[in-house]
Each structure stands twice: as C-alpha cells, then as structure tokens.
PDB file of C-alpha atoms in Angstrom:
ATOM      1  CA  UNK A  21      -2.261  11.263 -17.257  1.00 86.00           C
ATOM      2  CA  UNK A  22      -0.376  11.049 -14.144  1.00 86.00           C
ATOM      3  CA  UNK A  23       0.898   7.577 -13.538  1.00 94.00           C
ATOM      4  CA  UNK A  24       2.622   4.471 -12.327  1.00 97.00           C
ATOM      5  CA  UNK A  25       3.615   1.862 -15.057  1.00 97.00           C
ATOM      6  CA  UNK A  26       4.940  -1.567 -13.960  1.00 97.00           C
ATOM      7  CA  UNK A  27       5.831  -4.068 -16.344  1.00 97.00           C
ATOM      8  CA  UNK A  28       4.913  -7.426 -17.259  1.00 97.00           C
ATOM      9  CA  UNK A  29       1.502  -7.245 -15.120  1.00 96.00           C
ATOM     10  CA  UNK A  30       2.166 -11.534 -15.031  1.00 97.00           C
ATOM     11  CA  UNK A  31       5.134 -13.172 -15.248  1.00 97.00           C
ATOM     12  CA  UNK A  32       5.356 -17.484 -14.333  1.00 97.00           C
ATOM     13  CA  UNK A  33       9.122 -17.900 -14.584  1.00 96.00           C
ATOM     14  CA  UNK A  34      11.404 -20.758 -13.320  1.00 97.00           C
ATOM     15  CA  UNK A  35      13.628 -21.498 -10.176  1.00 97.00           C
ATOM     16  CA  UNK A  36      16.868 -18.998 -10.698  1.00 97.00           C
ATOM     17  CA  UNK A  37      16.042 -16.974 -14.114  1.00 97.00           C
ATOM     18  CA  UNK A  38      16.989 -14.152 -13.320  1.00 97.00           C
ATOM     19  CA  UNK A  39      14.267 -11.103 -13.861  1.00 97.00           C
ATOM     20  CA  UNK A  40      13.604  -7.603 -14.117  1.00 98.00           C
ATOM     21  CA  UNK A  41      10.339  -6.074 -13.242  1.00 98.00           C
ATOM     22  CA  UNK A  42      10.049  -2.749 -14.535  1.00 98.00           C
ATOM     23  CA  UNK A  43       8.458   0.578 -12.930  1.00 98.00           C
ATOM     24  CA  UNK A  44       8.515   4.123 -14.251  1.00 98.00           C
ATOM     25  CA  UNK A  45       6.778   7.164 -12.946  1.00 97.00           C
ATOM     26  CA  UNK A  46       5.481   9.914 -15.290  1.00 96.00           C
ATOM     27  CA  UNK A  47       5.186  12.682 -11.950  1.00 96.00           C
ATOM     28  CA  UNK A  48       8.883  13.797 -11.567  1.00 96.00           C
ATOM     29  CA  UNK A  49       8.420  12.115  -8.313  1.00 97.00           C
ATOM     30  CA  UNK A  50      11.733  12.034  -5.658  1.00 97.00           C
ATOM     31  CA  UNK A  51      10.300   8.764  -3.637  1.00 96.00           C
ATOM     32  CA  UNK A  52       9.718   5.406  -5.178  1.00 97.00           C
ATOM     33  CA  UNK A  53       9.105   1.782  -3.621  1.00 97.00           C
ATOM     34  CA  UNK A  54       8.592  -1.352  -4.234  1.00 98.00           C
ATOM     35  CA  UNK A  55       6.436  -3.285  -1.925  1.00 97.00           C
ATOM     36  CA  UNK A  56       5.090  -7.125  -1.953  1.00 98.00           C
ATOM     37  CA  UNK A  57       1.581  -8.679  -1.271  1.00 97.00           C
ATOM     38  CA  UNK A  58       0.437 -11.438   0.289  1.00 96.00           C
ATOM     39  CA  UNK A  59      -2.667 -13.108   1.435  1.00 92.00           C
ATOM     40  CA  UNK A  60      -2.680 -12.801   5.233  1.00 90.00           C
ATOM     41  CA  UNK A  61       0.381 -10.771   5.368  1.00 92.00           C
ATOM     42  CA  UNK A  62      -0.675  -7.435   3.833  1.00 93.00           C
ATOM     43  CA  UNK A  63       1.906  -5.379   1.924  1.00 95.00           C
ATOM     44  CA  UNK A  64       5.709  -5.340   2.869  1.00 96.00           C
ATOM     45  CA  UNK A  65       8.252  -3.225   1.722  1.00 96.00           C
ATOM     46  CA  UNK A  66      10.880  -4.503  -0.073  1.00 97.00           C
ATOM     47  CA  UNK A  67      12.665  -1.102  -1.100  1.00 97.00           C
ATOM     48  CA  UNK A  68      12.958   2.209  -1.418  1.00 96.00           C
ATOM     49  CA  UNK A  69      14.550   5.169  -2.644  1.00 97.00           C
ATOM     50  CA  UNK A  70      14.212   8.529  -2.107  1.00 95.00           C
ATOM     51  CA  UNK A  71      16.010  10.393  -5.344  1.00 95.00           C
ATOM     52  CA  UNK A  72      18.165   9.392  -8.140  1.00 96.00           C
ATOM     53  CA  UNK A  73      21.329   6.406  -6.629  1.00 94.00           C
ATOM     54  CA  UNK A  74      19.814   6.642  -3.062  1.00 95.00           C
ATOM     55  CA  UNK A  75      18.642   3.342  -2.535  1.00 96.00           C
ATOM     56  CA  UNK A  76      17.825   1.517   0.995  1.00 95.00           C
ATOM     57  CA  UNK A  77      16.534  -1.752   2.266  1.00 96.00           C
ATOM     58  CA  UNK A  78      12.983  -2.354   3.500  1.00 94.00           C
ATOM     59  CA  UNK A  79      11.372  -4.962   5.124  1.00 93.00           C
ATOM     60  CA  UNK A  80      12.138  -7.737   3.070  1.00 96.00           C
ATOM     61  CA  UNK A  81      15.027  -7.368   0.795  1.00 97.00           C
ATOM     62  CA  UNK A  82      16.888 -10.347   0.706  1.00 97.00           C
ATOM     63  CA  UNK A  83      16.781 -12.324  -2.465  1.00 97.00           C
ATOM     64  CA  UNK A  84      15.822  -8.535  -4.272  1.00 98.00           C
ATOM     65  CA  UNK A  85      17.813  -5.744  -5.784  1.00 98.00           C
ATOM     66  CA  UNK A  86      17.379  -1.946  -7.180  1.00 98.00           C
ATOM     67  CA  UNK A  87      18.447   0.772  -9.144  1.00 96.00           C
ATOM     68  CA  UNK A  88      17.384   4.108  -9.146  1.00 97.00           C
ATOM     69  CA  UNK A  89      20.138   5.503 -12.283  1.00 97.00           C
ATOM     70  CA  UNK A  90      16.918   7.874 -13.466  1.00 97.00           C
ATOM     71  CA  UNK A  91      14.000   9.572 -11.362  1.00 97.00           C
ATOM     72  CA  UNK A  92      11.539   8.340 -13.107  1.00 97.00           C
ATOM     73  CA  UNK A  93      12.393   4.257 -13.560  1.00 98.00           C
ATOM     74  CA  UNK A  94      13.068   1.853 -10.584  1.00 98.00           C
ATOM     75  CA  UNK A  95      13.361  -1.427 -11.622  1.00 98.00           C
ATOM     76  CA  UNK A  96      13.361  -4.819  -9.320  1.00 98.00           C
ATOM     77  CA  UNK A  97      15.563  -7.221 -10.154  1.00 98.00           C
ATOM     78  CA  UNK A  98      15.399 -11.258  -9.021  1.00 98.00           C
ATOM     79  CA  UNK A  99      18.698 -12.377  -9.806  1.00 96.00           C
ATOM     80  CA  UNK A 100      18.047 -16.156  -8.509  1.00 97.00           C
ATOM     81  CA  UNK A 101      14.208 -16.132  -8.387  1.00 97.00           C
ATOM     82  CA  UNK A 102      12.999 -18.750  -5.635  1.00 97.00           C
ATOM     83  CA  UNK A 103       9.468 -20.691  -5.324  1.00 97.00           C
ATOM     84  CA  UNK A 104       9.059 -18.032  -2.009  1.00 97.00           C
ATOM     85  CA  UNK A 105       9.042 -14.943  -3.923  1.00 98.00           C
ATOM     86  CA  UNK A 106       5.821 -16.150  -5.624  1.00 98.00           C
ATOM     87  CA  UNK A 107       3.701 -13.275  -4.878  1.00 98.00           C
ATOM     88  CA  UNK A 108       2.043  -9.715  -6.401  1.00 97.00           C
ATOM     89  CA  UNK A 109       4.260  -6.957  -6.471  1.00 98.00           C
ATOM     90  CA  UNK A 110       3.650  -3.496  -6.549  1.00 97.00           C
ATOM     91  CA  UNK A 111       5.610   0.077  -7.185  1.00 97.00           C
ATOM     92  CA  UNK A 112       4.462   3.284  -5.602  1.00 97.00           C
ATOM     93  CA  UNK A 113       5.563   6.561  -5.470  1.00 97.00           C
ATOM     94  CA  UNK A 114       5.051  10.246  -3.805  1.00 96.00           C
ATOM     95  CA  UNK A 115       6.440  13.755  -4.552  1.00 95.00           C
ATOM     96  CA  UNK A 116       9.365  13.440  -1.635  1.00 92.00           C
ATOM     97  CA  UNK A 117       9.401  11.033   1.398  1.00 90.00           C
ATOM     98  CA  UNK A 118       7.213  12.943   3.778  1.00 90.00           C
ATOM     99  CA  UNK A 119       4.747  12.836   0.999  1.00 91.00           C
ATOM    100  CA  UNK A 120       3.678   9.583   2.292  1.00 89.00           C
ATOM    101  CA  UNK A 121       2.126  10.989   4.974  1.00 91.00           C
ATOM    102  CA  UNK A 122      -0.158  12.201   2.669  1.00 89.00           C
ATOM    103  CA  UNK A 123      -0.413   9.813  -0.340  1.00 91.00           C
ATOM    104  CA  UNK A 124       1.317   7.225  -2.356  1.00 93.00           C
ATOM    105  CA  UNK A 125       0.121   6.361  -6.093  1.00 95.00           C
ATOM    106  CA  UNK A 126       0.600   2.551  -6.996  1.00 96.00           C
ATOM    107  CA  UNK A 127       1.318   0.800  -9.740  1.00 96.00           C
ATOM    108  CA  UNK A 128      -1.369  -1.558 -11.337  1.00 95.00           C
ATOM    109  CA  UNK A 129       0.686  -4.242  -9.529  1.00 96.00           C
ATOM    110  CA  UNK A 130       2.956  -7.454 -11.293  1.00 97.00           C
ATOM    111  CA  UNK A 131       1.387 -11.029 -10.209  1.00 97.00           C
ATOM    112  CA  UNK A 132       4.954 -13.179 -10.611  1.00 98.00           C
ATOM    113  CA  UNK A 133       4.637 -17.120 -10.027  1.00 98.00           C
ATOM    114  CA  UNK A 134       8.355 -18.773 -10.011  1.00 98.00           C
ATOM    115  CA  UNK A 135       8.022 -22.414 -10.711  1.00 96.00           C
TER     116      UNK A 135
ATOM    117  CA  UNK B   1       7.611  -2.064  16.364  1.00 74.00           C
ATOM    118  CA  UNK B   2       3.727  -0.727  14.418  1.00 84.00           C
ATOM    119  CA  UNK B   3       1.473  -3.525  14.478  1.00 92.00           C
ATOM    120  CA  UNK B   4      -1.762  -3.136  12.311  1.00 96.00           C
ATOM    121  CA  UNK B   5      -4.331  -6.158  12.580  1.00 97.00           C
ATOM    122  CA  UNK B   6      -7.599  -6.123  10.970  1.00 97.00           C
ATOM    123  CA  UNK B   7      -9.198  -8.538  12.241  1.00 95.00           C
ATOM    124  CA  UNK B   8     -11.909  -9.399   9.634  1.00 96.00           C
ATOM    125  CA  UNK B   9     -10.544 -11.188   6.932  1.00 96.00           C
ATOM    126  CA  UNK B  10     -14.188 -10.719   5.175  1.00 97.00           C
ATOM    127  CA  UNK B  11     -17.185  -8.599   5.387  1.00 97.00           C
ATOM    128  CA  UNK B  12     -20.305  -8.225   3.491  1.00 97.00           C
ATOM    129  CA  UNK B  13     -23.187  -5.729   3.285  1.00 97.00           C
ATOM    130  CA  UNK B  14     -26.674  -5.182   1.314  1.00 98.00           C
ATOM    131  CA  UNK B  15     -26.126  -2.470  -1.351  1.00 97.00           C
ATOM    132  CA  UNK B  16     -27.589   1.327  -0.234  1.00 97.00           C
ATOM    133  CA  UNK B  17     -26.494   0.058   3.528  1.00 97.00           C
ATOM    134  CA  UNK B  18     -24.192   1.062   6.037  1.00 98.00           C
ATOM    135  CA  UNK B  19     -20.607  -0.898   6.916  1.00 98.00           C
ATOM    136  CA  UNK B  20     -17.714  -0.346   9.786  1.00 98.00           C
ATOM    137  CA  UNK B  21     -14.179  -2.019   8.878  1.00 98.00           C
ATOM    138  CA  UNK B  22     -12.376  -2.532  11.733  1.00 98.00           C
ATOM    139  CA  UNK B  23      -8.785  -1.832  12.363  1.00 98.00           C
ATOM    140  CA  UNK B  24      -6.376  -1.409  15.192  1.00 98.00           C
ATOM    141  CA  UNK B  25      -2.969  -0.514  15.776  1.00 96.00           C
ATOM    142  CA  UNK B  26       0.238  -0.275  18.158  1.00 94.00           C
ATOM    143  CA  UNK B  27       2.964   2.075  17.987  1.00 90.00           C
ATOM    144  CA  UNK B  28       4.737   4.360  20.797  1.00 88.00           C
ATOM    145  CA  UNK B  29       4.716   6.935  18.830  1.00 88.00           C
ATOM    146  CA  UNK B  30       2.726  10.041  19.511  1.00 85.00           C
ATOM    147  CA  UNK B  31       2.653  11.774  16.081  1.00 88.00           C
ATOM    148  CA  UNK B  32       2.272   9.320  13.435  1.00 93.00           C
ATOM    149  CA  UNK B  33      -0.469   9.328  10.473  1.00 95.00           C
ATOM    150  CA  UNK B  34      -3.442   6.679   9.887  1.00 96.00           C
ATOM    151  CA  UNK B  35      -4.724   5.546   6.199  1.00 97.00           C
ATOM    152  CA  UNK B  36      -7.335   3.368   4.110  1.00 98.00           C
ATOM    153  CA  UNK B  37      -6.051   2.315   1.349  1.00 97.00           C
ATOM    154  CA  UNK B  38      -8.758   0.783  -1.126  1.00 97.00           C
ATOM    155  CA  UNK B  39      -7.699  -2.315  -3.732  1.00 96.00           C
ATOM    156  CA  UNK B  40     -10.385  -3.231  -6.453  1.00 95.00           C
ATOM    157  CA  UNK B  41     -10.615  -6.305  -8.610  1.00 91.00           C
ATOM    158  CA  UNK B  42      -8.325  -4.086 -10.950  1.00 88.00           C
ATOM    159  CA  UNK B  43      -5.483  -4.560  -8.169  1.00 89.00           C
ATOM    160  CA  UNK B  44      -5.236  -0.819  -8.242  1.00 88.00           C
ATOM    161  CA  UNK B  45      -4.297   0.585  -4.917  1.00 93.00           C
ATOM    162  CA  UNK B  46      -6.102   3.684  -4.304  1.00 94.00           C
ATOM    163  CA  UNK B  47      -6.305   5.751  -0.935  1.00 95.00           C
ATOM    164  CA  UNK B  48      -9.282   6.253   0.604  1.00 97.00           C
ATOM    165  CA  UNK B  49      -9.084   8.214   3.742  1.00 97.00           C
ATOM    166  CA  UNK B  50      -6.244   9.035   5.743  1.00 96.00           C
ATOM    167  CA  UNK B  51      -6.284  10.530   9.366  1.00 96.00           C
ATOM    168  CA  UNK B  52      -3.416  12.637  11.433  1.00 94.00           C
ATOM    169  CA  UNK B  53      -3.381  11.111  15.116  1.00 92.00           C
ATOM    170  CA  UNK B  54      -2.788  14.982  16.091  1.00 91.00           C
ATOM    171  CA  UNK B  55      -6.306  15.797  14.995  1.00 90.00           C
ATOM    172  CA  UNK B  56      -9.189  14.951  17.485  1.00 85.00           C
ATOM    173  CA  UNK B  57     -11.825  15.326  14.666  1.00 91.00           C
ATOM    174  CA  UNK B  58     -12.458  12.125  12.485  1.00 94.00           C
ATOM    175  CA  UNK B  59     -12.011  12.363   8.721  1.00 94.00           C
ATOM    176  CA  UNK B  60     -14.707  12.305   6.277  1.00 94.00           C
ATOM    177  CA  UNK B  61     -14.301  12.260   2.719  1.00 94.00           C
ATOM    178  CA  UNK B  62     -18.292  11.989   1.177  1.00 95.00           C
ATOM    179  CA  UNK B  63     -19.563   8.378   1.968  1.00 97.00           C
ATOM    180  CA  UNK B  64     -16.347   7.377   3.653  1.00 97.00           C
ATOM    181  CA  UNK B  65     -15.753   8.439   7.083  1.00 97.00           C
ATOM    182  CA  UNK B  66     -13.628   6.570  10.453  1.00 97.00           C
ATOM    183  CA  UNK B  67     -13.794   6.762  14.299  1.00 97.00           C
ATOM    184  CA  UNK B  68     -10.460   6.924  15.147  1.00 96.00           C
ATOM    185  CA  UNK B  69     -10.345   6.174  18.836  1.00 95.00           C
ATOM    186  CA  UNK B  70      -6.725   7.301  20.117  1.00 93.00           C
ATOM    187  CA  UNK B  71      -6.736   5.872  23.210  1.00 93.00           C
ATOM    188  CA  UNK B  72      -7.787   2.783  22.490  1.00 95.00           C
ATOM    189  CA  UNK B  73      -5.712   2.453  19.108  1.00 95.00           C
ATOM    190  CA  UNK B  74      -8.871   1.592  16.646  1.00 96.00           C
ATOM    191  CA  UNK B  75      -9.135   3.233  13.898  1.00 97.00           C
ATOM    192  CA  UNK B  76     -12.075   1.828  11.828  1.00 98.00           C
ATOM    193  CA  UNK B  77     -13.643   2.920   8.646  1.00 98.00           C
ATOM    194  CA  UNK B  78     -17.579   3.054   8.066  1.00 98.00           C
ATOM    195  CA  UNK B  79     -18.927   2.989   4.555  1.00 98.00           C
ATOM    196  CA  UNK B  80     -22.392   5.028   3.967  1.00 98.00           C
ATOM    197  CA  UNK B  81     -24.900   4.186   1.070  1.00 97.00           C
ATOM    198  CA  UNK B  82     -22.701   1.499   0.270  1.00 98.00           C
ATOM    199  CA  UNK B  83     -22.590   0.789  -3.748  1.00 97.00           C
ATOM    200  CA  UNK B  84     -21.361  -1.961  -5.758  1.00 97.00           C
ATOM    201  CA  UNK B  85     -17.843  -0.181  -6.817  1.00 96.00           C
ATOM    202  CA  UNK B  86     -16.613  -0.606  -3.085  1.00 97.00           C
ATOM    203  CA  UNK B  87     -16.557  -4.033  -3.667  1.00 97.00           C
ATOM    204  CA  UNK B  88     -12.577  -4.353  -2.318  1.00 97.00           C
ATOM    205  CA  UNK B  89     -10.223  -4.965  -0.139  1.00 97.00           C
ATOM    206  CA  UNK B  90      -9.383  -2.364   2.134  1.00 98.00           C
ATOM    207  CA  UNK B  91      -6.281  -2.103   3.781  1.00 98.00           C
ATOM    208  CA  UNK B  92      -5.599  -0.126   6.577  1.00 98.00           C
ATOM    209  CA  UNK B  93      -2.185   1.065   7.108  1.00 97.00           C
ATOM    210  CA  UNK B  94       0.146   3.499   9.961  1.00 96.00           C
ATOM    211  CA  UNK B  95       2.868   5.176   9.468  1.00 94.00           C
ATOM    212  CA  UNK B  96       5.416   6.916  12.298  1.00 86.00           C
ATOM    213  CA  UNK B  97       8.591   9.314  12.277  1.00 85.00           C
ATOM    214  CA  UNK B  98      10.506   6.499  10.278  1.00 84.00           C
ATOM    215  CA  UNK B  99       8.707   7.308   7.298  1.00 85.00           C
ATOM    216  CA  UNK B 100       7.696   3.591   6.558  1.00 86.00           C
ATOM    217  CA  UNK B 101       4.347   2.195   6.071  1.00 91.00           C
ATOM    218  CA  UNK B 102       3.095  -0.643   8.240  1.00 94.00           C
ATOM    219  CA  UNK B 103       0.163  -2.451   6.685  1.00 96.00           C
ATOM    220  CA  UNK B 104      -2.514  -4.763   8.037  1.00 97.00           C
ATOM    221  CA  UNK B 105      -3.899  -8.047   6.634  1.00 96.00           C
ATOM    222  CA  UNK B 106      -6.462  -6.500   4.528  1.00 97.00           C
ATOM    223  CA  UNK B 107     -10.444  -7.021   4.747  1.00 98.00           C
ATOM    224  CA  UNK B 108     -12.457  -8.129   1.715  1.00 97.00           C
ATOM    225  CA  UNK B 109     -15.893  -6.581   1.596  1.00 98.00           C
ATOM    226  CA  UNK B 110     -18.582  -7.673  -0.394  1.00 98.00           C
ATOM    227  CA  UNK B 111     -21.510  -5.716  -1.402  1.00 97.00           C
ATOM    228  CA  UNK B 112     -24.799  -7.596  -1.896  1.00 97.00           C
ATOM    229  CA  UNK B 113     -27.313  -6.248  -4.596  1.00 94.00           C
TER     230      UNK B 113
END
C-alpha cells in the first residue's frame, strides 16, 4: 500500500530534549515536506526537499532541522524543543516538486506537546 | 505574498443536504493552482478537489464540486447529498510559480443526522 509513515503519532516531551520525528515514504517519491498545524493558523511549512541532500527552508524553520541522506526517510529533528513548538506535525510527499500542483499524500500526522 | 482566509471557522448541515465552504484568496499571480484538502477525525489529510486558475470550467469530482470565481478571488467548495463521513475540516489551499503551498485557517463542518 502506497504510503506515508510518521513516527511516534504523540510525543509530550520536556523543554530542550532533543527529538527526532521520523517520516518515510514507500512511493520512490523525489519531494518530501514537513509542514506544522495549528488552530487558527492552518498548515505552515517548515521544510522541504526535493531529492536525496537537497534540503531548503520553509516558512518556519527556525528552532527545526532535516536530513534527506535516503529518498525515502526525512526525519525532523528538535534539537532544543521549546513550549512554542507544541503543535501537530505532518510529512507529505509527491512524485517531483511540480507534482504538487497536482497532489501531495500526508502522513497520519505527529501531535508533539513540549512541557 | 498568497493570502488564503476562510472565513468560517465552523459550519454545519442536515445529513442528505447541500453545503458551500467558503474560501478566498490573493496572489498576483496569473497561473497558479487552487485545492481542498479534506482532514477527518483520523487527522489524515486527503485532497479533495483541486482547480487550475487557467481553466474557466469549475471542477467536479462526484458530490464535491466549487465555483471558482477568478475575478473576484473566491474559490468555494459546495458539498451535495452531504453524508456523515464528510464530517471534517476542510482546508483550502493556493499554490503559485514558487512551488509552495499557502494554506487557510481551515473550516470545521459538521453533519447533522
């Protein structure tokens, strides 16, 4: 079944643990993103990439990092997690970056409360 | 800078009946690409409908169809026969030549049995 896995779906951590939240694509899928959600504000991108160690900022990177070292995993990493980065994230990807014109297939989403 | 605002933060209907979501937008773009994106209790994000601003004709897809109004930068969605598994929120969303997705606020509808 063609898929986007993120791991843990919840996660209540504390003020500067650092964590990783996992995604992985089963598609063979060039594009991959990581956006955030919340209430009143929609989704926001965080970051993207568009193939394997191409990596760029979104709308909302700071405190947030990536690595794209296979196609089919892109992790998000909190190094110093923060009480403002409470929120539900979510991974999504499409075939290539114009392929977002046309669809993007999300993850079931990762609810992450930092005390 | 795309600006989406929905501008109902909550919507309900009476199952079998008919509901409009409304959205607009703002972008300076003339070629750019329109979507709702639908997000169940599940969280699951799942598209909808999506809409080329090229195209005059409005897309349908079965119960789901929108009047996207060019000129005046709406593009809303109307639910036919609506059923109990569209209870969601539905976010509309633009994007433009930069390849990046602007998202509105979201709109939770509920469906009444």
């Amino acid at each position: 079944e063609a898929q986007v896995t993120q791991n843990p779906r919840y996660l209540i951590t504390v003020t500067g643990k650092k964590l990783t939240v996992t995604c992985s694509q089963n598609m063979n899928h060039e594009y991959m993103s990581w956006y955030r959600q919340d209430p009143g504000l929609g989704l926001r991108q965080i970051y993207y990439s568009m193939n394997v160690e191409v990596t760029d900022k979104g709308d909302v990177p700071e405190g947030y990092k990536v690595s794209r070292k296979e196609k089919r995993n892109f992790p998000l990493i909190l190094e110093s997690p923060s009480p403002n980065q409470t929120s539900l994230y979510f991974c999504a990807s499409s075939s290539t970056i114009t392929d977002i014109y046309n669809e993007q297939f999300f993850g079931p989403g990762t609810r992450l409360t930092v005390l | 800078a795309q600006t989406v605002t929905q501008s109902q933060p909550e919507m309900s209907v009476q199952e079998a009946e008919t509901v409009t979501l409304s959205c607009t937008y703002d972008t300076s773009e003339s070629d750019y690409y329109l979507f709702w994106y639908k997000q169940p209790p599940s969280r699951q994000m799942i598209l909808v409908i999506r809409q080329e601003a090229y195209k005059q004709q409005n897309a349908t897809e079965n119960r789901f169809s929108v009047n996207f109004q060019k000129a005046a930068k709406s593009f809303s969605l109307k639910i036919s026969d609506s059923q109990l598994g569209d209870a969601a929120m539905y976010f509309c969303a633009s994007a433009d030549s930069n390849y990046q997705l602007i998202w509105g606020a979201g709109t939770k509808l509920i469906i009444k049995p």
